[in-house]
mmCIF file of C-alpha atoms and ligand atoms in Angstrom:
data_model
loop_
_atom_site.group_PDB
_atom_site.id
_atom_site.type_symbol
_atom_site.label_atom_id
_atom_site.label_comp_id
_atom_site.label_asym_id
_atom_site.label_seq_id
_atom_site.Cartn_x
_atom_site.Cartn_y
_atom_site.Cartn_z
ATOM 1 C CA MET A 1 0.085 -0.047 -0.140
ATOM 2 C CA LEU A 2 1.194 3.252 -0.908
ATOM 3 C CA LYS A 3 0.522 6.516 1.134
ATOM 4 C CA LEU A 4 0.260 9.790 -0.497
ATOM 5 C CA PRO A 5 -0.616 13.299 0.773
ATOM 6 C CA GLY A 6 -4.072 14.501 0.189
ATOM 7 C CA LEU A 7 -4.321 15.772 -3.449
ATOM 8 C CA ILE A 8 -5.354 19.491 -4.078
ATOM 9 C CA ASP A 9 -7.430 20.104 -7.275
ATOM 10 C CA PRO A 10 -7.407 23.853 -8.053
ATOM 11 C CA HIS A 11 -9.747 23.706 -10.777
ATOM 12 C CA VAL A 12 -13.133 22.506 -10.199
ATOM 13 C CA HIS A 13 -16.646 23.388 -11.243
ATOM 14 C CA VAL A 14 -18.909 22.614 -8.604
ATOM 15 C CA ARG A 15 -22.297 23.797 -10.346
ATOM 16 C CA GLU A 16 -24.039 25.249 -7.219
ATOM 17 C CA PRO A 17 -25.510 27.356 -7.041
ATOM 18 C CA GLY A 18 -27.661 27.077 -10.140
ATOM 19 C CA GLN A 19 -27.075 23.963 -11.909
ATOM 20 C CA THR A 20 -27.368 21.175 -9.539
ATOM 21 C CA HIS A 21 -29.042 18.753 -11.747
ATOM 22 C CA LYS A 22 -25.156 18.435 -13.071
ATOM 23 C CA GLU A 23 -23.433 18.403 -9.824
ATOM 24 C CA ASP A 24 -23.553 20.091 -6.278
ATOM 25 C CA TRP A 25 -21.434 20.635 -3.253
ATOM 26 C CA ASP A 26 -22.188 17.235 -1.941
ATOM 27 C CA THR A 27 -21.653 15.010 -5.095
ATOM 28 C CA VAL A 28 -18.568 16.869 -6.133
ATOM 29 C CA THR A 29 -16.882 16.490 -2.842
ATOM 30 C CA GLN A 30 -17.830 12.726 -2.776
ATOM 31 C CA ALA A 31 -16.125 12.461 -6.122
ATOM 32 C CA ALA A 32 -13.102 14.552 -4.867
ATOM 33 C CA LEU A 33 -12.523 12.089 -1.799
ATOM 34 C CA ALA A 34 -13.011 9.025 -4.097
ATOM 35 C CA GLY A 35 -10.265 10.199 -6.261
ATOM 36 C CA GLY A 36 -7.877 10.953 -3.383
ATOM 37 C CA VAL A 37 -8.538 14.800 -3.419
ATOM 38 C CA THR A 38 -8.999 16.265 0.052
ATOM 39 C CA MET A 39 -9.072 20.187 -0.998
ATOM 40 C CA ILE A 40 -10.807 21.601 -4.341
ATOM 41 C CA LEU A 41 -10.830 25.218 -5.581
ATOM 42 C CA ALA A 42 -14.226 25.969 -7.213
ATOM 43 C CA MET A 43 -14.698 28.038 -10.203
ATOM 44 C CA PRO A 44 -17.038 30.874 -10.267
ATOM 45 C CA ASN A 45 -19.026 30.321 -13.564
ATOM 46 C CA THR A 46 -22.044 29.118 -11.723
ATOM 47 C CA LYS A 47 -25.630 30.478 -12.175
ATOM 48 C CA PRO A 48 -25.416 33.285 -10.998
ATOM 49 C CA PRO A 49 -21.456 33.654 -11.336
ATOM 50 C CA ILE A 50 -19.789 34.487 -8.106
ATOM 51 C CA PHE A 51 -18.533 37.979 -8.474
ATOM 52 C CA ASN A 52 -19.511 39.933 -5.409
ATOM 53 C CA ALA A 53 -20.146 39.499 -1.810
ATOM 54 C CA SER A 54 -23.776 38.437 -1.921
ATOM 55 C CA THR A 55 -22.961 35.723 -4.759
ATOM 56 C CA LEU A 56 -19.950 34.550 -2.817
ATOM 57 C CA ASP A 57 -22.097 34.001 0.380
ATOM 58 C CA LEU A 58 -24.444 32.093 -1.847
ATOM 59 C CA ALA A 59 -21.673 29.539 -2.781
ATOM 60 C CA LEU A 60 -20.063 29.492 0.505
ATOM 61 C CA ASP A 61 -23.482 28.783 2.306
ATOM 62 C CA SER A 62 -24.154 25.610 0.423
ATOM 63 C CA ALA A 63 -20.532 24.393 0.530
ATOM 64 C CA LYS A 64 -20.451 24.923 4.350
ATOM 65 C CA ARG A 65 -23.578 22.838 4.716
ATOM 66 C CA LYS A 66 -22.586 20.204 1.994
ATOM 67 C CA ALA A 67 -18.979 19.673 1.369
ATOM 68 C CA ARG A 68 -17.212 16.593 2.437
ATOM 69 C CA CYS A 69 -13.809 17.752 1.944
ATOM 70 C CA ASP A 70 -11.994 21.068 2.123
ATOM 71 C CA TYR A 71 -12.244 23.848 -0.356
ATOM 72 C CA ALA A 72 -12.172 27.554 -1.199
ATOM 73 C CA GLN A 73 -14.275 29.359 -3.711
ATOM 74 C CA PHE A 74 -12.671 31.653 -6.742
ATOM 75 C CA LEU A 75 -14.180 35.065 -7.614
ATOM 76 C CA GLY A 76 -15.055 35.750 -11.254
ATOM 77 C CA ALA A 77 -13.794 39.054 -12.862
ATOM 78 C CA GLY A 78 -16.419 40.900 -14.285
ATOM 79 C CA PRO A 79 -16.484 44.216 -16.392
ATOM 80 C CA ASP A 80 -17.131 46.480 -13.232
ATOM 81 C CA ASN A 81 -16.399 44.559 -10.138
ATOM 82 C CA ALA A 82 -12.562 45.061 -9.693
ATOM 83 C CA ASP A 83 -13.108 46.980 -6.340
ATOM 84 C CA ALA A 84 -15.458 44.465 -5.020
ATOM 85 C CA ALA A 85 -13.401 41.490 -5.931
ATOM 86 C CA ALA A 86 -10.168 42.965 -4.487
ATOM 87 C CA ALA A 87 -11.957 43.840 -1.247
ATOM 88 C CA LEU A 88 -13.216 40.052 -1.041
ATOM 89 C CA ALA A 89 -9.833 38.404 -2.029
ATOM 90 C CA PRO A 90 -9.158 37.333 1.540
ATOM 91 C CA ARG A 91 -12.357 35.435 1.603
ATOM 92 C CA ALA A 92 -11.684 33.709 -1.857
ATOM 93 C CA ALA A 93 -9.362 31.208 -3.556
ATOM 94 C CA GLY A 94 -8.261 33.919 -6.099
ATOM 95 C CA LEU A 95 -9.591 35.912 -8.948
ATOM 96 C CA LYS A 96 -10.654 33.892 -12.399
ATOM 97 C CA MET A 97 -10.581 36.076 -15.457
ATOM 98 C CA TYR A 98 -12.017 34.439 -18.639
ATOM 99 C CA LEU A 99 -10.387 35.896 -21.485
ATOM 100 C CA ASP A 100 -11.786 33.345 -23.958
ATOM 101 C CA SER A 101 -15.234 32.049 -24.894
ATOM 102 C CA THR A 102 -16.210 29.697 -22.175
ATOM 103 C CA PHE A 103 -19.361 28.108 -20.680
ATOM 104 C CA GLY A 104 -21.419 30.682 -18.529
ATOM 105 C CA GLU A 105 -21.482 34.509 -18.343
ATOM 106 C CA LEU A 106 -18.159 35.578 -17.382
ATOM 107 C CA ARG A 107 -16.137 36.841 -20.172
ATOM 108 C CA LEU A 108 -13.890 39.928 -20.676
ATOM 109 C CA ASP A 109 -13.210 40.565 -24.345
ATOM 110 C CA ASP A 110 -11.898 44.142 -24.329
ATOM 111 C CA MET A 111 -8.372 44.525 -22.740
ATOM 112 C CA THR A 112 -9.345 47.710 -20.916
ATOM 113 C CA LEU A 113 -11.637 45.577 -18.821
ATOM 114 C CA TRP A 114 -8.500 43.404 -17.669
ATOM 115 C CA MET A 115 -6.476 46.596 -16.449
ATOM 116 C CA PRO A 116 -8.535 47.303 -13.316
ATOM 117 C CA HIS A 117 -8.386 43.860 -11.989
ATOM 118 C CA PHE A 118 -4.584 43.585 -12.426
ATOM 119 C CA GLN A 119 -4.049 46.948 -10.832
ATOM 120 C CA LYS A 120 -6.159 46.379 -7.989
ATOM 121 C CA PHE A 121 -6.410 42.462 -6.997
ATOM 122 C CA PRO A 122 -3.962 42.022 -4.334
ATOM 123 C CA LYS A 123 -0.783 40.467 -5.293
ATOM 124 C CA ASP A 124 -0.631 37.790 -2.588
ATOM 125 C CA TYR A 125 -3.647 35.853 -4.112
ATOM 126 C CA PRO A 126 -3.450 34.482 -7.419
ATOM 127 C CA ILE A 127 -5.283 35.626 -10.692
ATOM 128 C CA VAL A 128 -5.846 32.527 -12.819
ATOM 129 C CA LEU A 129 -6.479 33.045 -16.587
ATOM 130 C CA HIS A 130 -8.690 31.169 -18.781
ATOM 131 C CA SER A 131 -6.810 32.159 -21.791
ATOM 132 C CA GLU A 132 -5.808 30.108 -24.860
ATOM 133 C CA SER A 133 -2.818 30.807 -27.636
ATOM 134 C CA ARG A 134 -2.541 34.567 -28.342
ATOM 135 C CA THR A 135 -4.906 35.551 -25.605
ATOM 136 C CA MET A 136 -2.432 33.740 -23.284
ATOM 137 C CA ALA A 137 0.482 35.748 -24.736
ATOM 138 C CA ALA A 138 -1.457 38.975 -23.850
ATOM 139 C CA GLY A 139 -2.115 37.820 -20.210
ATOM 140 C CA ILE A 140 1.436 36.988 -19.957
ATOM 141 C CA LEU A 141 2.454 40.381 -21.013
ATOM 142 C CA PHE A 142 0.206 41.706 -18.577
ATOM 143 C CA ALA A 143 1.518 39.858 -15.499
ATOM 144 C CA ALA A 144 4.988 41.226 -16.705
ATOM 145 C CA LEU A 145 3.808 44.705 -17.095
ATOM 146 C CA TYR A 146 1.972 44.858 -13.605
ATOM 147 C CA ASP A 147 4.426 42.692 -12.177
ATOM 148 C CA ARG A 148 2.229 40.253 -10.249
ATOM 149 C CA PRO A 149 1.674 36.287 -10.528
ATOM 150 C CA VAL A 150 -0.679 34.969 -12.799
ATOM 151 C CA HIS A 151 -1.540 31.418 -12.998
ATOM 152 C CA ILE A 152 -2.534 29.763 -16.614
ATOM 153 C CA ALA A 153 -5.357 27.342 -16.426
ATOM 154 C CA HIS A 154 -5.480 24.113 -18.535
ATOM 155 C CA VAL A 155 -2.693 24.584 -20.927
ATOM 156 C CA SER A 156 -3.141 22.465 -23.958
ATOM 157 C CA LEU A 157 -0.943 23.579 -26.789
ATOM 158 C CA LYS A 158 2.677 23.176 -27.623
ATOM 159 C CA GLU A 159 3.015 27.110 -28.511
ATOM 160 C CA GLU A 160 1.571 27.709 -24.876
ATOM 161 C CA ILE A 161 3.852 25.671 -23.017
ATOM 162 C CA LEU A 162 6.973 26.854 -24.987
ATOM 163 C CA LEU A 163 5.918 30.375 -24.261
ATOM 164 C CA ILE A 164 5.070 29.759 -20.693
ATOM 165 C CA LYS A 165 8.856 28.251 -20.751
ATOM 166 C CA ALA A 166 10.221 31.207 -22.099
ATOM 167 C CA ALA A 167 8.377 33.789 -19.898
ATOM 168 C CA LYS A 168 9.503 31.609 -16.647
ATOM 169 C CA GLU A 169 13.179 31.886 -18.024
ATOM 170 C CA ARG A 170 12.798 35.631 -18.122
ATOM 171 C CA GLY A 171 11.630 35.819 -14.690
ATOM 172 C CA VAL A 172 7.728 36.643 -15.462
ATOM 173 C CA LYS A 173 5.784 35.391 -12.601
ATOM 174 C CA VAL A 174 3.711 32.656 -14.456
ATOM 175 C CA THR A 175 2.758 29.210 -13.275
ATOM 176 C CA CYS A 176 0.681 26.797 -15.132
ATOM 177 C CA GLU A 177 -1.672 23.720 -15.140
ATOM 178 C CA VAL A 178 -2.424 21.041 -17.333
ATOM 179 C CA CYS A 179 -5.387 18.592 -17.251
ATOM 180 C CA PRO A 180 -5.259 14.745 -17.582
ATOM 181 C CA HIS A 181 -7.451 15.167 -20.750
ATOM 182 C CA HIS A 182 -5.110 17.198 -22.652
ATOM 183 C CA LEU A 183 -2.299 14.722 -21.347
ATOM 184 C CA PHE A 184 -4.008 11.285 -22.248
ATOM 185 C CA LEU A 185 -6.622 12.272 -24.978
ATOM 186 C CA PRO A 186 -5.543 13.663 -28.361
ATOM 187 C CA SER A 187 -8.228 14.957 -30.623
ATOM 188 C CA PRO A 188 -9.607 12.194 -32.938
ATOM 189 C CA PRO A 189 -9.113 12.173 -36.777
ATOM 190 C CA SER A 190 -11.789 14.562 -38.228
ATOM 191 C CA PRO A 191 -14.317 14.772 -39.610
ATOM 192 C CA LEU A 192 -16.208 12.259 -37.451
ATOM 193 C CA PRO A 193 -18.763 10.310 -39.253
ATOM 194 C CA PRO A 194 -22.387 11.320 -39.180
ATOM 195 C CA GLY A 195 -24.945 9.557 -36.993
ATOM 196 C CA GLU A 196 -23.147 7.914 -33.979
ATOM 197 C CA GLY A 197 -20.288 10.310 -34.720
ATOM 198 C CA ARG A 198 -22.344 13.301 -33.554
ATOM 199 C CA ARG A 199 -22.793 11.524 -30.334
ATOM 200 C CA GLY A 200 -19.237 10.971 -30.021
ATOM 201 C CA GLU A 201 -18.505 14.508 -30.798
ATOM 202 C CA GLY A 202 -20.571 15.978 -28.029
ATOM 203 C CA ARG A 203 -18.750 13.829 -25.540
ATOM 204 C CA LEU A 204 -15.317 14.948 -26.919
ATOM 205 C CA THR A 205 -16.295 18.614 -26.582
ATOM 206 C CA VAL A 206 -14.215 20.580 -24.118
ATOM 207 C CA ARG A 207 -12.580 23.940 -23.845
ATOM 208 C CA PRO A 208 -9.790 24.241 -24.430
ATOM 209 C CA ARG A 209 -10.184 21.615 -27.203
ATOM 210 C CA LEU A 210 -8.531 18.352 -27.352
ATOM 211 C CA ALA A 211 -5.384 19.007 -29.406
ATOM 212 C CA THR A 212 -2.980 17.142 -31.656
ATOM 213 C CA GLN A 213 -0.718 14.543 -30.874
ATOM 214 C CA GLN A 214 2.201 16.830 -31.369
ATOM 215 C CA ASP A 215 0.589 19.227 -28.741
ATOM 216 C CA VAL A 216 0.323 16.317 -26.247
ATOM 217 C CA ASP A 217 3.920 15.305 -27.038
ATOM 218 C CA ALA A 218 4.912 18.703 -26.093
ATOM 219 C CA LEU A 219 3.309 18.773 -22.783
ATOM 220 C CA TRP A 220 4.900 15.240 -21.917
ATOM 221 C CA ASP A 221 8.405 16.787 -23.301
ATOM 222 C CA ASN A 222 7.953 19.776 -20.916
ATOM 223 C CA LEU A 223 6.797 18.159 -17.740
ATOM 224 C CA ASP A 224 9.237 20.523 -15.848
ATOM 225 C CA VAL A 225 7.418 23.595 -17.182
ATOM 226 C CA ILE A 226 4.204 22.322 -15.853
ATOM 227 C CA ASP A 227 3.436 23.357 -12.151
ATOM 228 C CA CYS A 228 0.286 21.628 -11.302
ATOM 229 C CA PHE A 229 -2.153 18.877 -12.545
ATOM 230 C CA ALA A 230 -5.654 20.102 -12.455
ATOM 231 C CA THR A 231 -9.034 18.440 -13.493
ATOM 232 C CA ASP A 232 -10.909 21.141 -14.809
ATOM 233 C CA HIS A 233 -13.845 18.839 -13.549
ATOM 234 C CA ALA A 234 -16.798 20.205 -15.660
ATOM 235 C CA PRO A 235 -19.662 17.963 -15.150
ATOM 236 C CA HIS A 236 -22.659 18.002 -17.807
ATOM 237 C CA THR A 237 -25.166 15.272 -17.765
ATOM 238 C CA LEU A 238 -25.063 12.615 -20.582
ATOM 239 C CA ALA A 239 -28.299 13.923 -22.087
ATOM 240 C CA GLU A 240 -26.649 17.401 -22.450
ATOM 241 C CA LYS A 241 -23.537 16.108 -23.859
ATOM 242 C CA ASP A 242 -25.379 13.910 -26.509
ATOM 243 C CA SER A 243 -27.843 16.789 -27.419
ATOM 244 C CA ASP A 244 -27.498 18.923 -30.561
ATOM 245 C CA ASN A 245 -25.764 21.654 -28.908
ATOM 246 C CA PRO A 246 -23.294 19.882 -26.153
ATOM 247 C CA PRO A 247 -21.850 22.021 -23.689
ATOM 248 C CA PRO A 248 -18.041 21.706 -23.134
ATOM 249 C CA GLY A 249 -16.500 19.930 -20.469
ATOM 250 C CA PHE A 250 -15.407 16.586 -18.920
ATOM 251 C CA PRO A 251 -15.684 15.368 -15.388
ATOM 252 C CA GLY A 252 -12.182 14.516 -13.979
ATOM 253 C CA LEU A 253 -12.031 14.294 -9.931
ATOM 254 C CA GLU A 254 -12.281 10.445 -9.880
ATOM 255 C CA THR A 255 -9.956 9.684 -12.864
ATOM 256 C CA LEU A 256 -7.048 12.088 -12.028
ATOM 257 C CA LEU A 257 -5.160 9.961 -9.735
ATOM 258 C CA PRO A 258 -5.720 6.499 -11.392
ATOM 259 C CA LEU A 259 -4.600 7.999 -14.626
ATOM 260 C CA LEU A 260 -1.485 9.578 -13.193
ATOM 261 C CA LEU A 261 -0.592 6.493 -11.154
ATOM 262 C CA THR A 262 -0.746 4.579 -14.333
ATOM 263 C CA ALA A 263 1.676 6.983 -16.037
ATOM 264 C CA VAL A 264 3.772 6.498 -13.081
ATOM 265 C CA ALA A 265 3.641 2.520 -13.510
ATOM 266 C CA LEU A 266 4.553 3.176 -17.202
ATOM 267 C CA ARG A 267 7.506 5.326 -16.161
ATOM 268 C CA ARG A 268 5.920 8.394 -17.915
ATOM 269 C CA LEU A 269 6.186 10.237 -14.519
ATOM 270 C CA THR A 270 7.833 9.829 -11.217
ATOM 271 C CA LEU A 271 5.834 9.720 -8.066
ATOM 272 C CA ASP A 272 7.748 12.686 -6.946
ATOM 273 C CA ASP A 273 6.370 14.534 -10.068
ATOM 274 C CA LEU A 274 2.879 13.572 -9.047
ATOM 275 C CA ILE A 275 3.218 14.931 -5.470
ATOM 276 C CA GLN A 276 4.946 17.912 -6.526
ATOM 277 C CA LYS A 277 2.258 18.850 -9.116
ATOM 278 C CA CYS A 278 -0.828 17.751 -7.075
ATOM 279 C CA VAL A 279 0.216 18.862 -3.456
ATOM 280 C CA ILE A 280 3.300 20.739 -3.205
ATOM 281 C CA ASN A 281 2.957 23.421 -5.999
ATOM 282 C CA PRO A 282 -0.739 24.017 -5.595
ATOM 283 C CA ARG A 283 -0.393 24.574 -2.187
ATOM 284 C CA LYS A 284 2.440 27.217 -2.953
ATOM 285 C CA ILE A 285 0.694 28.951 -5.908
ATOM 286 C CA PHE A 286 -2.674 29.315 -4.126
ATOM 287 C CA ASN A 287 -1.212 29.815 -0.782
ATOM 288 C CA LEU A 288 -3.041 27.071 0.917
ATOM 289 C CA PRO A 289 -2.747 25.645 4.321
ATOM 290 C CA GLU A 290 -1.515 22.019 5.120
ATOM 291 C CA GLN A 291 -3.969 19.585 5.897
ATOM 292 C CA PRO A 292 -2.779 17.951 9.138
ATOM 293 C CA GLU A 293 -3.419 14.224 9.563
ATOM 294 C CA THR A 294 -4.590 13.882 6.006
ATOM 295 C CA TRP A 295 -3.145 11.036 3.585
ATOM 296 C CA VAL A 296 -4.590 8.652 0.720
ATOM 297 C CA GLU A 297 -3.744 5.176 0.753
ATOM 298 C CA VAL A 298 -3.321 3.598 -2.667
ATOM 299 C CA ASP A 299 -3.177 0.195 -4.137
ATOM 300 C CA GLU A 300 -0.416 0.624 -6.840
ATOM 301 C CA THR A 301 -0.771 -2.948 -8.262
ATOM 302 C CA ALA A 302 -4.590 -2.956 -8.610
ATOM 303 C CA GLU A 303 -5.620 -3.125 -12.225
ATOM 304 C CA TYR A 304 -9.257 -2.395 -13.211
ATOM 305 C CA GLU A 305 -11.232 -0.283 -15.828
ATOM 306 C CA ILE A 306 -12.794 2.836 -15.464
ATOM 307 C CA ARG A 307 -16.653 2.831 -15.207
ATOM 308 C CA ALA A 308 -19.084 5.875 -14.875
ATOM 309 C CA ALA A 309 -21.304 3.555 -12.987
ATOM 310 C CA ASP A 310 -18.629 3.351 -10.212
ATOM 311 C CA GLN A 311 -18.457 7.346 -10.061
ATOM 312 C CA PHE A 312 -19.910 9.514 -7.189
ATOM 313 C CA THR A 313 -20.323 12.565 -9.857
ATOM 314 C CA ARG A 314 -23.740 13.301 -10.677
ATOM 315 C CA CYS A 315 -23.164 13.808 -14.372
ATOM 316 C CA GLY A 316 -23.082 10.000 -14.977
ATOM 317 C CA TRP A 317 -20.356 9.499 -17.645
ATOM 318 C CA THR A 318 -16.662 9.719 -18.061
ATOM 319 C CA PRO A 319 -14.582 10.309 -21.271
ATOM 320 C CA PHE A 320 -12.309 7.431 -20.110
ATOM 321 C CA GLU A 321 -14.860 4.774 -19.983
ATOM 322 C CA GLY A 322 -13.519 1.246 -20.270
ATOM 323 C CA TRP A 323 -9.829 2.505 -19.941
ATOM 324 C CA LYS A 324 -7.464 0.099 -18.429
ATOM 325 C CA ILE A 325 -5.606 1.501 -15.401
ATOM 326 C CA LYS A 326 -3.416 0.582 -12.605
ATOM 327 C CA GLY A 327 -3.707 2.060 -9.183
ATOM 328 C CA LYS A 328 -6.747 2.486 -6.814
ATOM 329 C CA VAL A 329 -7.506 4.670 -4.045
ATOM 330 C CA ARG A 330 -8.382 2.392 -1.016
ATOM 331 C CA LYS A 331 -8.661 4.872 1.773
ATOM 332 C CA VAL A 332 -8.616 8.585 2.383
ATOM 333 C CA VAL A 333 -8.129 10.261 5.845
ATOM 334 C CA LEU A 334 -8.836 13.937 6.093
ATOM 335 C CA ARG A 335 -7.929 15.664 9.329
ATOM 336 C CA GLY A 336 -7.752 12.663 11.311
ATOM 337 C CA ARG A 337 -10.906 11.027 10.089
ATOM 338 C CA THR A 338 -11.383 8.231 7.570
ATOM 339 C CA ALA A 339 -13.196 10.018 4.774
ATOM 340 C CA PHE A 340 -13.346 7.339 2.161
ATOM 341 C CA GLU A 341 -12.657 3.594 2.461
ATOM 342 C CA ASP A 342 -13.160 0.598 0.084
ATOM 343 C CA GLY A 343 -15.577 2.565 -2.347
ATOM 344 C CA LYS A 344 -17.626 4.264 0.468
ATOM 345 C CA VAL A 345 -17.571 7.987 1.229
ATOM 346 C CA LEU A 346 -17.693 8.178 5.051
ATOM 347 C CA ALA A 347 -17.116 11.973 5.795
ATOM 348 C CA GLU A 348 -20.466 13.610 6.312
ATOM 349 C CA GLN A 349 -21.803 16.789 4.568
ATOM 350 C CA GLY A 350 -20.651 19.864 6.264
ATOM 351 C CA TYR A 351 -17.346 18.170 7.309
ATOM 352 C CA GLY A 352 -15.385 20.008 4.578
ATOM 353 C CA ARG A 353 -13.859 23.305 5.723
ATOM 354 C CA ASN A 354 -13.270 26.431 4.068
ATOM 355 C CA VAL A 355 -9.670 26.910 4.161
ATOM 356 C CA ARG A 356 -9.892 30.718 3.720
ATOM 357 C CA LEU A 357 -11.817 31.257 6.875
HETATM 358 O O1 DOR B 412 -14.858 22.545 -21.136
HETATM 359 C C1 DOR B 412 -15.069 23.541 -20.346
HETATM 360 N N1 DOR B 412 -15.929 23.466 -19.250
HETATM 361 N N2 DOR B 412 -14.188 24.678 -20.331
HETATM 362 C C2 DOR B 412 -14.699 25.889 -19.801
HETATM 363 O O2 DOR B 412 -14.124 26.825 -19.812
HETATM 364 C C3 DOR B 412 -15.774 25.808 -18.897
HETATM 365 C C4 DOR B 412 -16.041 24.551 -18.394
HETATM 366 C C5 DOR B 412 -17.389 24.450 -17.764
HETATM 367 O O3 DOR B 412 -17.946 25.231 -16.829
HETATM 368 O O4 DOR B 412 -18.305 23.524 -18.095
HETATM 369 ZN ZN1 ZN B 413 -12.692 25.432 -16.276
#
């Protein structure tokens, strides 16, 4: 049995408030614990989005009642909330800025709307950028101009990881995360056939898109540039994914650690890489407290297939259905109490703590 520290996932879409048919604070934290994740940072693109004191309270009230693992909640950057967001910074995981098209209402198209956030948000709390390709280059320029740390969410392209590498080498305060789906799922050859192909298409829809094998290889070739692994757990129901207008996003909390452990077994990754990128670096970047008496027991030798039917997420599917993997979470201890064991979540609703209190 292998013992690991509790994992931190800095990128989770909880869906509460507003879309609890997809997920809520109860089911998402069950999924987290089942995946060996003991702390999640929640994204603000809920309904309503989290962008001021009253919406922050709305999310945190639900979390307080229902969360089974530890958490903090991001604020979203809007066109006119820079003062409010800066004032709320100590109560939040950080500020999330959507610089590219995404699911939900938070989006800042015009660079004049970025400026007040970069000016005002305290430098000891991270700004996380949803930014792709050239928008990412603009975001990194902002980090340099305003001399403040930014964290780039879900890097997926070769040009992006190379740009971040170059920026780090020149001392720009930039860190980044990569999602398992961008490491393990290259885009399928297109176009997909009609009929069943459409269904497959919806289930492969995610932002940023799945990238080419060359992009995937570039991520693996630049592991040392990747600060964190993050799931971007973005649950939508199977009916939604198979509809004519499928929303982007994959669930990921329950497959993160098994996929990474399989990569360790295949010697694509070391256990030390895994701990650095899933525990040590996110703690440092997001200024998170240590969780005392918290660990994950893993059976490294267990071989099995990923099944949506075994998962706790409410969305009811996984893009990794049927994948053969090696490494199973047996037990999770969170702050001295067994929170998950042998397939059962034991931590009650409300056991999770807001780490920003
Ligand atoms: O695939 C995605 N899903 N990308 C995003 O940026 C948002 C997310 C969601 O909330 O569903
Ligand atoms: Zn996201």
